[in-house]
Short mmCIF file of C-alpha atoms in Angstrom, two decimals:
data_model
loop_
_atom_site.label_atom_id
_atom_site.label_comp_id
_atom_site.label_asym_id
_atom_site.label_seq_id
_atom_site.Cartn_x
_atom_site.Cartn_y
_atom_site.Cartn_z
CA UNK G 1 -6.41 -2.60 4.45
CA UNK G 2 -6.79 -4.32 7.75
CA UNK G 3 -3.28 -5.58 8.75
CA UNK G 4 -0.99 -5.12 11.63
CA UNK G 5 1.78 -2.72 10.84
CA UNK G 6 5.28 -1.68 11.97
CA UNK G 7 3.93 0.76 14.58
CA UNK G 8 1.83 -2.10 16.05
CA UNK G 9 5.08 -4.15 16.30
CA UNK G 10 7.09 -1.32 17.80
CA UNK G 11 4.31 -0.68 20.28
CA UNK G 12 4.55 -4.25 21.49
CA UNK G 13 8.25 -3.83 22.10
CA UNK G 14 11.13 -5.25 20.04
CA UNK G 15 14.09 -4.76 22.36
CA UNK G 16 16.28 -7.89 22.09
CA UNK G 17 13.75 -9.55 19.73
CA UNK G 18 14.49 -10.91 16.26
CA UNK G 19 12.71 -9.27 13.37
CA UNK G 20 12.91 -10.66 9.82
CA UNK G 21 12.49 -8.02 7.32
CA UNK G 22 11.70 -8.64 3.60
CA UNK G 23 13.10 -5.68 1.76
CA UNK G 24 13.35 -4.88 -1.86
CA UNK G 25 17.04 -4.25 -2.59
CA UNK G 26 16.93 -5.24 -6.27
CA UNK G 27 19.20 -2.38 -7.46
CA UNK G 28 20.77 -1.88 -10.84
CA UNK G 29 24.47 -2.67 -10.89
CA UNK G 30 27.51 -1.76 -13.18
CA UNK G 31 29.84 -4.46 -12.12
CA UNK G 32 29.98 -4.03 -8.28
CA UNK G 33 28.82 -0.40 -8.43
CA UNK G 34 25.21 0.48 -7.59
CA UNK G 35 23.97 2.88 -10.29
CA UNK G 36 20.75 3.81 -8.51
CA UNK G 37 20.41 3.27 -4.76
CA UNK G 38 16.88 4.45 -4.59
CA UNK G 39 15.57 1.10 -3.30
CA UNK G 40 18.24 0.90 -0.68
CA UNK G 41 17.34 4.34 0.63
CA UNK G 42 13.61 3.47 0.49
CA UNK G 43 14.20 0.40 2.64
CA UNK G 44 16.33 2.22 5.22
CA UNK G 45 13.53 3.84 7.43
CA UNK G 46 11.97 0.56 8.47
CA UNK G 47 15.30 -1.08 9.13
CA UNK G 48 16.57 1.90 11.11
CA UNK G 49 13.39 2.15 13.23
CA UNK G 50 13.72 -1.39 14.27
CA UNK G 51 17.45 -1.21 14.95
CA UNK G 52 17.02 1.98 16.89
CA UNK G 53 14.36 0.24 19.06
CA UNK G 54 16.86 -2.53 19.96
CA UNK G 55 15.65 -5.25 17.64
CA UNK G 56 17.93 -7.87 16.17
CA UNK G 57 17.25 -7.12 12.52
CA UNK G 58 17.69 -9.82 9.89
CA UNK G 59 17.08 -8.57 6.36
CA UNK G 60 16.36 -10.83 3.39
CA UNK G 61 16.16 -9.66 -0.20
CA UNK G 62 16.84 -10.63 -3.82
CA UNK G 63 19.00 -9.20 -6.58
CA UNK G 64 18.50 -9.91 -10.24
CA UNK G 65 17.41 -13.30 -11.56
CA UNK G 66 19.86 -16.04 -10.57
CA UNK G 67 18.82 -19.55 -11.47
CA UNK G 68 18.15 -20.82 -8.00
CA UNK G 69 21.75 -21.36 -6.99
CA UNK G 70 24.68 -19.08 -5.81
CA UNK G 71 25.96 -16.78 -8.51
CA UNK G 72 28.77 -14.20 -7.78
CA UNK G 73 27.24 -11.79 -10.27
CA UNK G 74 24.19 -11.45 -8.07
CA UNK G 75 25.71 -11.27 -4.65
CA UNK G 76 24.28 -8.68 -2.23
CA UNK G 77 27.72 -7.56 -1.21
CA UNK G 78 27.47 -4.11 -2.80
CA UNK G 79 24.03 -3.69 -1.23
CA UNK G 80 25.42 -4.62 2.25
CA UNK G 81 28.11 -1.97 1.73
CA UNK G 82 25.74 0.73 0.75
CA UNK G 83 23.32 -0.16 3.51
CA UNK G 84 26.09 0.12 6.03
CA UNK G 85 27.08 3.57 4.77
CA UNK G 86 23.49 4.86 4.86
CA UNK G 87 22.84 3.28 8.26
CA UNK G 88 26.10 4.45 9.73
CA UNK G 89 26.73 1.08 11.27
CA UNK G 90 28.06 -2.16 9.81
CA UNK G 91 25.61 -4.51 8.06
CA UNK G 92 27.29 -7.89 8.00
CA UNK G 93 26.47 -10.01 4.92
CA UNK G 94 25.96 -13.79 5.46
CA UNK G 95 27.72 -16.05 3.10
CA UNK G 96 24.44 -17.96 2.48
CA UNK G 97 20.79 -17.71 3.07
CA UNK G 98 19.81 -20.31 5.78
CA UNK G 99 23.23 -22.11 6.13
CA UNK G 100 25.99 -22.19 8.52
CA UNK G 101 27.09 -18.56 7.88
CA UNK G 102 23.50 -17.25 8.25
CA UNK G 103 23.01 -19.25 11.41
CA UNK G 104 26.28 -17.91 12.97
CA UNK G 105 25.75 -14.40 12.16
CA UNK G 106 22.10 -14.23 13.27
CA UNK G 107 22.96 -16.35 16.38
CA UNK G 108 25.56 -13.74 17.47
CA UNK G 109 23.52 -10.73 16.52
CA UNK G 110 23.53 -7.94 19.19
CA UNK G 111 20.48 -5.82 20.03
CA UNK G 112 20.10 -3.10 17.48
CA UNK G 113 22.37 -5.04 15.05
CA UNK G 114 21.56 -5.71 11.42
CA UNK G 115 22.50 -8.70 9.26
CA UNK G 116 21.70 -9.08 5.57
CA UNK G 117 21.23 -12.69 4.32
CA UNK G 118 22.64 -13.48 0.92
CA UNK G 119 20.44 -13.43 -2.11
CA UNK G 120 17.23 -15.29 -1.36
CA UNK G 121 16.95 -16.30 -5.02
CA UNK G 122 20.14 -18.41 -4.64
CA UNK G 123 17.67 -20.97 -3.21
CA UNK G 124 15.42 -22.36 -5.89
CA UNK G 125 12.63 -22.90 -3.27
CA UNK G 126 12.10 -19.12 -3.12
CA UNK G 127 10.42 -19.02 -6.46
CA UNK G 128 9.39 -22.64 -6.74
CA UNK G 129 5.85 -23.33 -8.06
CA UNK G 130 5.52 -25.93 -5.41
CA UNK G 131 3.95 -24.48 -2.28
CA UNK G 132 5.58 -27.31 -0.26
CA UNK G 133 9.09 -26.21 -1.37
CA UNK G 134 8.36 -22.58 -0.60
CA UNK G 135 6.83 -23.50 2.93
CA UNK G 136 10.00 -25.52 3.64
CA UNK G 137 12.23 -22.54 2.96
CA UNK G 138 9.94 -20.07 4.92
CA UNK G 139 10.24 -22.48 7.88
CA UNK G 140 13.96 -22.34 7.67
CA UNK G 141 14.01 -18.56 7.54
CA UNK G 142 11.74 -18.48 10.51
CA UNK G 143 14.09 -20.71 12.40
CA UNK G 144 16.80 -18.11 12.03
CA UNK G 145 14.80 -15.67 14.08
CA UNK G 146 13.46 -17.72 17.10
CA UNK G 147 10.60 -15.96 18.89
CA UNK G 148 10.77 -13.23 16.18
CA UNK G 149 8.49 -11.39 13.96
CA UNK G 150 8.22 -10.74 10.16
CA UNK G 151 7.91 -7.31 8.54
CA UNK G 152 6.95 -7.26 4.86
CA UNK G 153 8.45 -4.07 3.51
CA UNK G 154 9.51 -4.93 -0.05
CA UNK G 155 6.60 -3.47 -1.98
CA UNK G 156 8.46 -4.31 -5.27
CA UNK G 157 7.87 -8.06 -4.60
CA UNK G 158 4.46 -8.19 -2.99
CA UNK G 159 2.95 -9.26 -6.38
CA UNK G 160 4.94 -12.51 -6.19
CA UNK G 161 3.89 -15.57 -4.42
CA UNK G 162 7.36 -16.49 -3.13
CA UNK G 163 8.58 -18.00 0.11
CA UNK G 164 10.02 -14.82 1.63
CA UNK G 165 6.99 -12.77 0.64
CA UNK G 166 4.01 -15.09 1.10
CA UNK G 167 4.66 -18.31 2.97
CA UNK G 168 6.80 -16.64 5.79
CA UNK G 169 3.80 -14.53 6.81
CA UNK G 170 2.24 -17.70 8.12
CA UNK G 171 5.37 -18.90 9.96
CA UNK G 172 6.01 -15.71 12.07
CA UNK G 173 3.71 -12.99 13.47
CA UNK G 174 3.47 -10.74 10.43
CA UNK G 175 3.33 -7.05 9.94
CA UNK G 176 3.36 -4.48 7.15
CA UNK G 177 6.26 -2.19 6.84
CA UNK G 178 6.07 1.52 6.43
CA UNK G 179 7.07 1.37 2.75
CA UNK G 180 4.35 -1.18 1.84
CA UNK G 181 1.66 0.84 3.64
CA UNK G 182 2.86 4.12 2.00
CA UNK G 183 2.82 2.56 -1.45
CA UNK G 184 -0.71 1.07 -0.93
CA UNK G 185 -1.98 4.29 0.36
CA UNK G 186 -0.81 6.07 -2.77
CA UNK G 187 -2.19 3.48 -5.16
CA UNK G 188 -5.62 3.69 -3.48
CA UNK G 189 -5.54 7.43 -4.39
CA UNK G 190 -5.11 6.33 -8.01
CA UNK G 191 -8.10 4.05 -7.81
CA UNK G 192 -10.56 5.42 -5.21
CA UNK G 193 -12.09 8.79 -5.35
CA UNK G 194 -9.66 10.09 -8.01
CA UNK G 195 -9.25 13.79 -8.52
CA UNK G 196 -9.89 14.61 -12.19
CA UNK G 197 -8.77 15.13 -14.91
CA UNK G 198 -6.85 11.81 -14.33
CA UNK G 199 -4.07 11.32 -16.84
CA UNK G 200 -1.98 8.27 -17.15
CA UNK G 201 1.41 8.32 -19.13
CA UNK G 202 2.76 4.93 -20.27
CA UNK G 203 5.95 4.24 -21.96
CA UNK G 204 8.61 1.50 -22.02
CA UNK G 205 9.44 -1.04 -24.66
CA UNK G 206 6.45 -3.49 -24.88
CA UNK G 207 2.72 -3.22 -25.13
CA UNK G 208 2.50 -6.86 -23.90
CA UNK G 209 3.91 -5.80 -20.55
CA UNK G 210 1.01 -3.48 -19.97
CA UNK G 211 -2.01 -5.14 -21.62
CA UNK G 212 -3.93 -5.73 -18.36
CA UNK G 213 -3.28 -2.23 -16.94
CA UNK G 214 -4.25 -0.46 -20.18
CA UNK G 215 -7.55 -2.53 -20.36
CA UNK G 216 -8.31 -1.61 -16.80
CA UNK G 217 -7.25 2.18 -17.04
CA UNK G 218 -9.46 2.69 -20.04
CA UNK G 219 -12.39 2.31 -17.69
CA UNK G 220 -10.97 4.88 -15.23
CA UNK G 221 -8.89 7.68 -16.83
CA UNK G 222 -9.77 10.74 -18.75
CA UNK G 223 -6.59 10.79 -20.83
CA UNK G 224 -3.99 8.24 -21.71
CA UNK G 225 -0.63 9.31 -23.18
CA UNK G 226 1.49 6.58 -24.98
CA UNK G 227 5.16 6.97 -25.55
CA UNK G 228 8.34 4.83 -25.60
CA UNK G 229 8.77 1.71 -27.65
CA UNK G 230 5.15 0.64 -27.22
CA UNK G 231 3.96 3.72 -29.15
CA UNK G 232 5.04 2.21 -32.44
CA UNK G 233 2.66 -0.74 -32.06
CA UNK G 234 -0.19 1.84 -31.53
CA UNK G 235 0.98 3.81 -34.69
CA UNK G 236 1.10 0.60 -36.71
CA UNK G 237 -2.29 -0.35 -35.52
CA UNK G 238 -3.53 3.02 -36.94
CA UNK G 239 -2.07 2.03 -40.32
CA UNK G 240 1.20 4.03 -40.23
CA UNK G 241 4.63 2.67 -41.14
CA UNK G 242 7.18 2.57 -38.35
CA UNK G 243 10.29 1.60 -40.11
CA UNK G 244 12.74 -0.36 -38.04
CA UNK G 245 11.06 0.87 -34.74
CA UNK G 246 10.27 -1.68 -32.06
CA UNK G 247 7.05 -3.34 -33.06
CA UNK G 248 4.97 -6.17 -31.52
CA UNK G 249 3.07 -7.32 -34.49
CA UNK G 250 1.34 -10.02 -32.50
CA UNK G 251 -0.34 -7.25 -30.38
CA UNK G 252 -1.82 -5.27 -33.20
CA UNK G 253 -5.36 -6.72 -32.85
CA UNK G 254 -5.25 -6.11 -29.13
CA UNK G 255 -4.09 -2.45 -29.69
CA UNK G 256 -6.75 -1.88 -32.30
CA UNK G 257 -9.16 -2.95 -29.66
CA UNK G 258 -7.72 -0.43 -27.17
CA UNK G 259 -8.12 2.39 -29.75
CA UNK G 260 -11.71 1.44 -30.40
CA UNK G 261 -12.44 1.11 -26.65
CA UNK G 262 -10.88 4.47 -25.89
CA UNK G 263 -13.07 6.11 -28.60
CA UNK G 264 -16.17 4.29 -27.34
CA UNK G 265 -15.51 5.53 -23.74
CA UNK G 266 -14.45 9.07 -24.65
CA UNK G 267 -11.01 8.50 -23.31
CA UNK G 268 -8.42 10.83 -25.04
CA UNK G 269 -5.68 8.54 -26.26
CA UNK G 270 -2.61 10.61 -27.18
CA UNK G 271 0.21 9.28 -29.34
CA UNK G 272 3.50 10.97 -30.51
CA UNK G 273 3.21 13.22 -33.49
CA UNK G 274 6.89 13.28 -34.22
CA UNK G 275 9.87 11.08 -33.25
CA UNK G 276 13.60 11.14 -33.30
CA UNK G 277 14.34 8.50 -36.02
CA UNK G 278 17.80 7.05 -35.78
CA UNK G 279 19.89 4.92 -38.18
CA UNK G 280 20.76 2.36 -35.40
CA UNK G 281 20.26 1.61 -31.75
CA UNK G 282 23.27 3.39 -30.18
CA UNK G 283 24.12 6.50 -28.17
CA UNK G 284 25.68 8.41 -31.00
CA UNK G 285 23.41 7.18 -33.80
CA UNK G 286 22.75 9.58 -36.61
CA UNK G 287 19.11 10.80 -36.20
CA UNK G 288 16.48 13.37 -37.37
CA UNK G 289 13.10 14.61 -36.37
CA UNK G 290 10.33 13.01 -38.53
CA UNK G 291 6.57 12.91 -38.38
CA UNK G 292 5.33 9.93 -36.46
CA UNK G 293 3.27 8.97 -39.48
CA UNK G 294 6.24 9.02 -41.88
CA UNK G 295 9.19 7.13 -40.27
CA UNK G 296 11.55 6.14 -42.93
CA UNK G 297 11.91 2.42 -43.73
CA UNK G 298 15.62 2.31 -42.66
CA UNK G 299 15.12 4.14 -39.43
CA UNK G 300 13.95 3.47 -35.87
CA UNK G 301 12.24 5.84 -33.44
CA UNK G 302 14.20 6.15 -30.25
CA UNK G 303 12.50 9.07 -28.61
CA UNK G 304 9.39 11.29 -29.03
CA UNK G 305 10.19 14.48 -30.90
CA UNK G 306 9.82 18.18 -29.83
CA UNK G 307 6.25 18.62 -31.02
CA UNK G 308 5.17 15.45 -29.08
CA UNK G 309 6.94 16.74 -25.98
CA UNK G 310 5.06 19.97 -26.17
CA UNK G 311 1.85 18.06 -26.84
CA UNK G 312 2.38 15.70 -23.94
CA UNK G 313 3.19 18.56 -21.49
CA UNK G 314 0.09 20.44 -22.63
CA UNK G 315 -2.07 17.39 -21.94
CA UNK G 316 -0.61 17.11 -18.44
CA UNK G 317 -1.01 20.88 -17.64
CA UNK G 318 -4.57 20.79 -16.36
CA UNK G 319 -4.30 17.28 -14.67
CA UNK G 320 -5.24 16.79 -10.98
CA UNK G 321 -3.97 13.22 -10.85
CA UNK G 322 -1.19 11.70 -12.85
CA UNK G 323 0.43 8.28 -12.93
CA UNK G 324 3.51 7.87 -15.00
CA UNK G 325 5.17 4.45 -15.86
CA UNK G 326 7.77 3.95 -18.45
CA UNK G 327 10.20 6.29 -20.34
CA UNK G 328 9.30 8.10 -23.54
CA UNK G 329 12.59 6.97 -25.27
CA UNK G 330 15.98 5.41 -24.69
CA UNK G 331 16.71 7.89 -21.83
CA UNK G 332 20.03 6.05 -21.03
CA UNK G 333 21.38 7.71 -24.26
CA UNK G 334 21.64 11.43 -23.65
CA UNK G 335 20.65 12.19 -27.33
CA UNK G 336 17.33 10.34 -26.78
CA UNK G 337 16.50 11.39 -23.25
CA UNK G 338 14.62 14.62 -24.14
CA UNK G 339 11.11 13.07 -24.29
CA UNK G 340 11.46 11.44 -20.84
CA UNK G 341 12.85 14.73 -19.41
CA UNK G 342 10.01 16.69 -20.86
CA UNK G 343 7.31 14.57 -19.29
CA UNK G 344 9.20 14.52 -15.90
CA UNK G 345 9.58 18.24 -15.95
CA UNK G 346 5.90 18.74 -16.76
CA UNK G 347 5.08 16.68 -13.68
CA UNK G 348 7.42 18.67 -11.50
CA UNK G 349 5.67 21.94 -12.61
CA UNK G 350 2.20 20.41 -12.13
CA UNK G 351 -0.05 21.10 -9.14
CA UNK G 352 -1.44 17.52 -9.63
CA UNK G 353 -1.04 14.54 -7.37
CA UNK G 354 1.78 12.94 -9.30
CA UNK G 355 2.97 9.43 -8.95
CA UNK G 356 6.00 8.02 -10.75
CA UNK G 357 5.51 4.27 -11.08
CA UNK G 358 8.85 2.90 -10.27
CA UNK G 359 11.27 0.91 -12.49
CA UNK G 360 12.83 2.75 -15.30
CA UNK G 361 10.78 5.91 -14.70
CA UNK G 362 12.19 6.31 -11.18
CA UNK G 363 15.64 5.62 -12.38
CA UNK G 364 15.21 8.19 -15.14
CA UNK G 365 14.14 10.85 -12.61
CA UNK G 366 17.45 10.26 -10.67
CA UNK G 367 19.62 9.98 -13.71
CA UNK G 368 18.27 13.24 -15.20
CA UNK G 369 19.02 14.95 -12.02
CA UNK G 370 15.45 16.00 -11.37
CA UNK G 371 14.35 16.79 -7.73
CA UNK G 372 12.57 13.65 -6.22
CA UNK G 373 10.48 16.00 -3.97
CA UNK G 374 9.05 17.52 -7.19
CA UNK G 375 6.74 14.51 -7.38
CA UNK G 376 4.03 13.56 -4.89
CA UNK G 377 5.37 9.93 -4.85
CA UNK G 378 8.08 7.88 -6.52
CA UNK G 379 7.23 4.27 -6.29
CA UNK G 380 9.71 1.45 -5.58
CA UNK G 381 7.59 -1.29 -7.27
CA UNK G 382 6.78 -0.86 -10.94
CA UNK G 383 5.47 -4.26 -11.45
CA UNK G 384 3.50 -4.39 -8.19
CA UNK G 385 2.09 -0.98 -8.94
CA UNK G 386 0.98 -2.05 -12.45
CA UNK G 387 -0.72 -5.21 -11.11
CA UNK G 388 -2.58 -3.25 -8.43
CA UNK G 389 -3.80 -0.92 -11.12
CA UNK G 390 -4.74 -3.87 -13.27
CA UNK G 391 -7.00 -4.95 -10.44
CA UNK G 392 -5.05 -7.91 -9.52
CA UNK G 393 -4.61 -9.42 -6.08
CA UNK G 394 -1.15 -8.87 -4.60
CA UNK G 395 -0.13 -12.17 -2.70
CA UNK G 396 2.20 -10.38 -0.33
CA UNK G 397 -0.62 -8.16 0.85
CA UNK G 398 -3.34 -10.82 0.95
CA UNK G 399 -0.98 -12.87 3.15
CA UNK G 400 -0.87 -10.13 5.65
CA UNK G 401 -4.62 -9.63 5.47
CA UNK G 402 -5.24 -13.34 6.03
CA UNK G 403 -3.06 -13.41 9.15
CA UNK G 404 -4.80 -10.35 10.57
CA UNK G 405 -8.26 -11.90 9.81
CA UNK G 406 -7.28 -15.09 11.47
CA UNK G 407 -6.05 -13.31 14.66
CA UNK G 408 -9.21 -11.34 14.79
CA UNK G 409 -11.36 -14.35 14.61
#
């Protein structure tokens, strides 16, 4: 990837200069409490490097999916508090995005200071389908940082064509942050000159969320392990009854096609052989281990069973490269977290290049208390990672490449 990066910007000198940083601070909340601060910690190095170099750092980010207007439920206040704690210095939160509060705070920002703008998605122009709307917001963001630069460091949003990700790169001199570069470097190792056997583990609720990536991976991997809620659509496609388990009946033909394609290409597609079948979807639901091909009509699978855990661990044992995206069950409920833990522990024990593909998988690693350094890389961008592996263009990255190409020419 030919783009200017954070080191280039620091080499040019940022003392006293404004730098607008697009971070990914979309953390899970329980009320005002952050339940997993992984994305805040991942954003910290770039912000700290700039602040330590004397830049006036203005951070923009989103949280949740507000409907294009201020919503107290999605305020970045808890993030500003946590960022202040981790940075060891106050990070002031603007009361708006590009309004009077933002202008006052950024205008009075000292060298080495950091300001966090309020949720960028409180402005409907951020996610507008109209490029004119997005460009207008990007120009207003640029006006907050006169003579400044833009650093794209929110890998979890580079697959979105949004004002603070895409259009702003044409308003200010644009650079790739360290996090974005690190993520892309890892993903290239999953697509270029892969060490084999190459094993991918996919879980999560819906097959429909991963149609493109499954289709693309079937041309690249040696082994594909399917768990989580999506496994039941695969089992149903094989002709098995799945009881009350999560099922996407409208995807059965697509999944049958995947099964046929895997067989045609010699890709080993591995499904659960047993599951924990529960009477209801709850943390303390009555449950029992049943064969994956014999789930009772009144029960639903909420985790892979002990034989499946052993099977999956065995299929990972000889791998040289592993990508894992999606839990094996409802890991948030302790009784149904064993499958996800088994996969994670198998990766920790592995000598392979192991990548945890962000989202729920990354949250599970932390919730289960597993060592983060036991994996080669834990991604901060599940959706972006999947779209890259699907072969799609990432708008936030292409914007940086376009700017670099224009400067070169």
